[in-house]
mmCIF file of C-alpha atoms in Angstrom:
data_model
loop_
_atom_site.group_PDB
_atom_site.id
_atom_site.type_symbol
_atom_site.label_atom_id
_atom_site.label_comp_id
_atom_site.label_asym_id
_atom_site.label_seq_id
_atom_site.Cartn_x
_atom_site.Cartn_y
_atom_site.Cartn_z
ATOM 1 C CA MET M 1 23.500 0.243 -26.335
ATOM 2 C CA THR M 2 24.401 -1.076 -23.109
ATOM 3 C CA ILE M 3 22.998 1.219 -19.981
ATOM 4 C CA ILE M 4 24.925 -0.766 -17.415
ATOM 5 C CA SER M 5 28.012 0.841 -16.425
ATOM 6 C CA LYS M 6 31.065 -1.343 -15.397
ATOM 7 C CA GLU M 7 30.492 0.195 -11.905
ATOM 8 C CA LEU M 8 26.854 -1.193 -11.838
ATOM 9 C CA SER M 9 27.670 -4.390 -13.348
ATOM 10 C CA ASP M 10 30.174 -4.910 -10.498
ATOM 11 C CA ALA M 11 27.514 -3.844 -7.757
ATOM 12 C CA LEU M 12 25.119 -6.642 -9.428
ATOM 13 C CA ALA M 13 27.572 -9.332 -9.668
ATOM 14 C CA ASP M 14 26.862 -10.875 -6.121
ATOM 15 C CA VAL M 15 23.179 -10.881 -5.996
ATOM 16 C CA SER M 16 20.761 -13.478 -7.420
ATOM 17 C CA VAL M 17 17.792 -11.247 -7.449
ATOM 18 C CA VAL M 18 17.039 -7.611 -8.786
ATOM 19 C CA MET M 19 14.198 -5.820 -7.769
ATOM 20 C CA MET M 20 13.221 -3.122 -10.164
ATOM 21 C CA CYS M 21 11.648 -0.101 -8.472
ATOM 22 C CA GLY M 22 9.786 2.933 -9.625
ATOM 23 C CA VAL M 23 6.635 4.234 -11.378
ATOM 24 C CA SER M 24 5.303 3.831 -14.942
ATOM 25 C CA GLY M 25 7.695 5.356 -17.363
ATOM 26 C CA SER M 26 10.866 5.192 -15.117
ATOM 27 C CA GLY M 27 12.613 2.934 -17.337
ATOM 28 C CA LYS M 28 12.468 -0.647 -15.196
ATOM 29 C CA THR M 29 11.375 -2.656 -18.217
ATOM 30 C CA PHE M 30 14.246 -1.366 -20.407
ATOM 31 C CA PHE M 31 16.948 -1.737 -17.497
ATOM 32 C CA ALA M 32 15.164 -5.216 -16.638
ATOM 33 C CA GLN M 33 15.492 -6.326 -20.253
ATOM 34 C CA GLU M 34 18.892 -5.261 -20.402
ATOM 35 C CA LEU M 35 19.776 -7.967 -17.368
ATOM 36 C CA GLU M 36 17.754 -10.518 -19.085
ATOM 37 C CA SER M 37 20.266 -10.152 -22.225
ATOM 38 C CA ARG M 38 22.800 -10.631 -19.439
ATOM 39 C CA GLY M 39 21.322 -14.130 -18.430
ATOM 40 C CA PHE M 40 18.793 -13.163 -15.839
ATOM 41 C CA ILE M 41 15.066 -14.599 -15.767
ATOM 42 C CA ARG M 42 12.949 -11.312 -16.128
ATOM 43 C CA LEU M 43 9.495 -11.887 -14.100
ATOM 44 C CA SER M 44 6.864 -9.383 -15.429
ATOM 45 C CA ALA M 45 3.413 -9.228 -14.288
ATOM 46 C CA ASP M 46 2.679 -7.001 -16.947
ATOM 47 C CA VAL M 47 3.869 -9.544 -19.456
ATOM 48 C CA ASP M 48 1.705 -12.070 -17.681
ATOM 49 C CA VAL M 49 -1.399 -10.053 -17.584
ATOM 50 C CA TRP M 50 -0.988 -9.327 -21.361
ATOM 51 C CA ASN M 51 -0.502 -13.077 -22.100
ATOM 52 C CA ALA M 52 -3.884 -13.718 -19.968
ATOM 53 C CA TYR M 53 -6.024 -10.780 -21.404
ATOM 54 C CA GLY M 54 -4.274 -8.923 -24.024
ATOM 55 C CA SER M 55 -5.490 -5.575 -24.807
ATOM 56 C CA ASP M 56 -8.825 -6.706 -23.049
ATOM 57 C CA TYR M 57 -7.244 -5.751 -19.706
ATOM 58 C CA ALA M 58 -7.349 -2.068 -20.778
ATOM 59 C CA GLN M 59 -11.471 -2.552 -20.899
ATOM 60 C CA LYS M 60 -11.497 -3.602 -17.452
ATOM 61 C CA THR M 61 -12.275 -1.342 -14.448
ATOM 62 C CA LYS M 62 -9.631 0.092 -12.653
ATOM 63 C CA ALA M 63 -10.594 -2.235 -9.524
ATOM 64 C CA GLU M 64 -10.604 -5.355 -11.901
ATOM 65 C CA GLN M 65 -7.470 -4.211 -13.369
ATOM 66 C CA HIS M 66 -5.736 -3.926 -9.643
ATOM 67 C CA ILE M 67 -6.887 -7.275 -8.576
ATOM 68 C CA ILE M 68 -5.963 -8.797 -11.876
ATOM 69 C CA TYR M 69 -2.573 -7.042 -11.652
ATOM 70 C CA MET M 70 -1.651 -7.952 -8.094
ATOM 71 C CA GLY M 71 -2.571 -11.667 -8.806
ATOM 72 C CA ALA M 72 -0.239 -11.622 -11.635
ATOM 73 C CA LEU M 73 2.574 -9.887 -9.473
ATOM 74 C CA ALA M 74 1.875 -12.423 -6.502
ATOM 75 C CA GLY M 75 2.254 -15.087 -8.983
ATOM 76 C CA ALA M 76 5.667 -13.857 -10.539
ATOM 77 C CA ILE M 77 7.096 -13.810 -7.028
ATOM 78 C CA GLY M 78 5.766 -16.957 -6.027
ATOM 79 C CA ARG M 79 8.069 -18.077 -8.934
ATOM 80 C CA VAL M 80 11.179 -16.713 -7.090
ATOM 81 C CA PRO M 81 11.871 -19.451 -4.771
ATOM 82 C CA GLU M 82 11.864 -22.400 -7.432
ATOM 83 C CA LEU M 83 14.107 -20.122 -9.817
ATOM 84 C CA LEU M 84 16.452 -19.363 -6.853
ATOM 85 C CA GLN M 85 16.573 -23.444 -6.233
ATOM 86 C CA GLN M 86 17.535 -23.927 -9.734
ATOM 87 C CA ARG M 87 20.223 -21.430 -9.478
ATOM 88 C CA LYS M 88 19.018 -18.961 -11.728
ATOM 89 C CA ARG M 89 19.195 -15.212 -11.343
ATOM 90 C CA VAL M 90 16.031 -13.173 -11.413
ATOM 91 C CA VAL M 91 14.989 -9.609 -12.017
ATOM 92 C CA ILE M 92 11.299 -8.781 -11.047
ATOM 93 C CA ASP M 93 10.118 -6.255 -13.459
ATOM 94 C CA ALA M 94 7.438 -4.268 -11.595
ATOM 95 C CA SER M 95 7.026 -1.277 -9.716
ATOM 96 C CA MET M 96 7.728 -2.698 -6.467
ATOM 97 C CA CYS M 97 6.233 0.418 -5.179
ATOM 98 C CA LYS M 98 5.514 -0.791 -1.637
ATOM 99 C CA ARG M 99 7.872 -1.313 1.256
ATOM 100 C CA ALA M 100 6.008 -4.447 2.489
ATOM 101 C CA ARG M 101 6.164 -6.287 -1.123
ATOM 102 C CA ARG M 102 9.856 -5.552 -1.239
ATOM 103 C CA ASP M 103 10.376 -6.825 2.251
ATOM 104 C CA ASP M 104 8.547 -9.997 1.306
ATOM 105 C CA VAL M 105 11.169 -10.763 -1.597
ATOM 106 C CA ALA M 106 14.083 -10.073 0.713
ATOM 107 C CA GLN M 107 12.849 -12.550 3.243
ATOM 108 C CA ILE M 108 12.686 -15.160 0.142
ATOM 109 C CA CYS M 109 16.268 -14.330 -0.603
ATOM 110 C CA SER M 110 17.251 -14.542 2.739
ATOM 111 C CA ARG M 111 15.663 -17.906 3.437
ATOM 112 C CA ALA M 112 17.433 -19.053 0.029
ATOM 113 C CA GLY M 113 20.574 -17.674 1.496
ATOM 114 C CA VAL M 114 21.229 -15.354 -1.614
ATOM 115 C CA GLY M 115 21.829 -11.660 -1.930
ATOM 116 C CA HIS M 116 19.033 -9.263 -3.631
ATOM 117 C CA VAL M 117 19.266 -5.583 -4.553
ATOM 118 C CA ILE M 118 16.599 -2.938 -5.196
ATOM 119 C CA VAL M 119 17.366 -0.737 -8.537
ATOM 120 C CA TYR M 120 15.341 2.439 -7.846
ATOM 121 C CA LEU M 121 14.783 4.193 -11.072
ATOM 122 C CA ASP M 122 13.709 7.756 -9.785
ATOM 123 C CA SER M 123 12.670 10.116 -13.055
ATOM 124 C CA PRO M 124 11.141 13.367 -12.835
ATOM 125 C CA ARG M 125 7.327 13.659 -13.439
ATOM 126 C CA THR M 126 7.968 15.773 -16.725
ATOM 127 C CA THR M 127 10.103 12.778 -18.004
ATOM 128 C CA LEU M 128 7.747 9.979 -16.966
ATOM 129 C CA LEU M 129 4.921 12.352 -18.540
ATOM 130 C CA GLU M 130 6.806 12.801 -21.927
ATOM 131 C CA ARG M 131 7.685 8.755 -21.993
ATOM 132 C CA LEU M 132 4.266 7.845 -21.068
ATOM 133 C CA LYS M 133 2.863 9.668 -23.797
ATOM 134 C CA THR M 134 4.444 7.724 -26.424
ATOM 135 C CA ARG M 135 2.894 4.532 -25.497
ATOM 136 C CA GLY M 136 0.281 3.002 -27.664
ATOM 137 C CA GLY M 137 -1.218 -0.021 -25.674
ATOM 138 C CA SER M 138 0.428 -2.300 -28.238
ATOM 139 C CA GLY M 139 1.972 -4.825 -25.951
ATOM 140 C CA PRO M 140 2.843 -5.522 -22.068
ATOM 141 C CA ASP M 141 5.623 -3.246 -22.068
ATOM 142 C CA ASP M 142 3.544 -0.418 -23.998
ATOM 143 C CA GLN M 143 0.675 -0.270 -21.858
ATOM 144 C CA PHE M 144 -0.976 3.016 -21.995
ATOM 145 C CA VAL M 145 -0.952 5.273 -18.524
ATOM 146 C CA SER M 146 -2.751 8.472 -18.143
ATOM 147 C CA GLU M 147 -1.604 11.605 -16.439
ATOM 148 C CA ALA M 148 -4.351 10.910 -13.814
ATOM 149 C CA GLU M 149 -2.967 7.451 -13.376
ATOM 150 C CA LEU M 150 0.327 8.705 -13.128
ATOM 151 C CA GLU M 151 -0.467 11.172 -10.447
ATOM 152 C CA VAL M 152 -1.796 8.394 -8.407
ATOM 153 C CA PHE M 153 1.020 6.064 -8.649
ATOM 154 C CA LEU M 154 3.126 8.980 -7.547
ATOM 155 C CA ALA M 155 1.236 9.761 -4.473
ATOM 156 C CA HIS M 156 1.166 6.281 -3.269
ATOM 157 C CA PHE M 157 4.736 5.172 -4.063
ATOM 158 C CA GLU M 158 7.050 4.287 -1.035
ATOM 159 C CA PRO M 159 10.613 5.033 -2.183
ATOM 160 C CA PRO M 160 13.397 2.398 -0.514
ATOM 161 C CA CYS M 161 14.354 3.782 2.672
ATOM 162 C CA SER M 162 17.884 3.833 3.994
ATOM 163 C CA ASP M 163 17.820 0.256 5.587
ATOM 164 C CA GLU M 164 17.106 -1.399 2.355
ATOM 165 C CA ARG M 165 19.947 -2.508 -0.005
ATOM 166 C CA PHE M 166 19.226 -0.322 -2.933
ATOM 167 C CA ILE M 167 20.931 1.515 -5.681
ATOM 168 C CA HIS M 168 19.527 4.843 -6.832
ATOM 169 C CA ILE M 169 19.608 5.863 -10.249
ATOM 170 C CA LYS M 170 18.299 9.381 -11.322
ATOM 171 C CA ASN M 171 17.008 8.830 -14.700
ATOM 172 C CA SER M 172 15.993 11.943 -16.275
ATOM 173 C CA ASN M 173 16.751 11.126 -20.273
ATOM 174 C CA ALA M 174 13.609 11.813 -22.191
ATOM 175 C CA SER M 175 13.673 8.483 -23.830
ATOM 176 C CA THR M 176 14.939 4.895 -22.573
ATOM 177 C CA LYS M 177 14.721 3.105 -26.155
ATOM 178 C CA GLU M 178 17.966 4.719 -27.774
#
């Protein structure tokens, strides 16, 4: 099943970097994997963390997890210039929840002379909770997120602003694994 419509595919045709944007459970990885199947290189801090720590990551304190994750995200974003130099198309599979981080990636794209877009997946809290309850912690794309953690993510999330180049997708389907 493809989740990317012809209109959306056309909108992505002229970009080299797609930044996924949304809180846990919004469908970012599902969407990024679809782009990966279309030739994009998927950069995922979750995968990098899982490869380095496996399920031991969940045993770390929240402060330790934050430091580890932010380091992995910086490392993933740090790979973008080299991939663009190789003329690769990239999808950053992360929440990209802060404007400053999105601006950093936009500057990387500007310096490389390539287009970018933010794909903002916006799901209602009830849908997010339903999706997150199905996670079992079995891998990088199945990490458990508690309701309390989701509330923190929602409280600190900075949605894209009108001066950012983004596509807003309201995603309220209960399942992204159809």
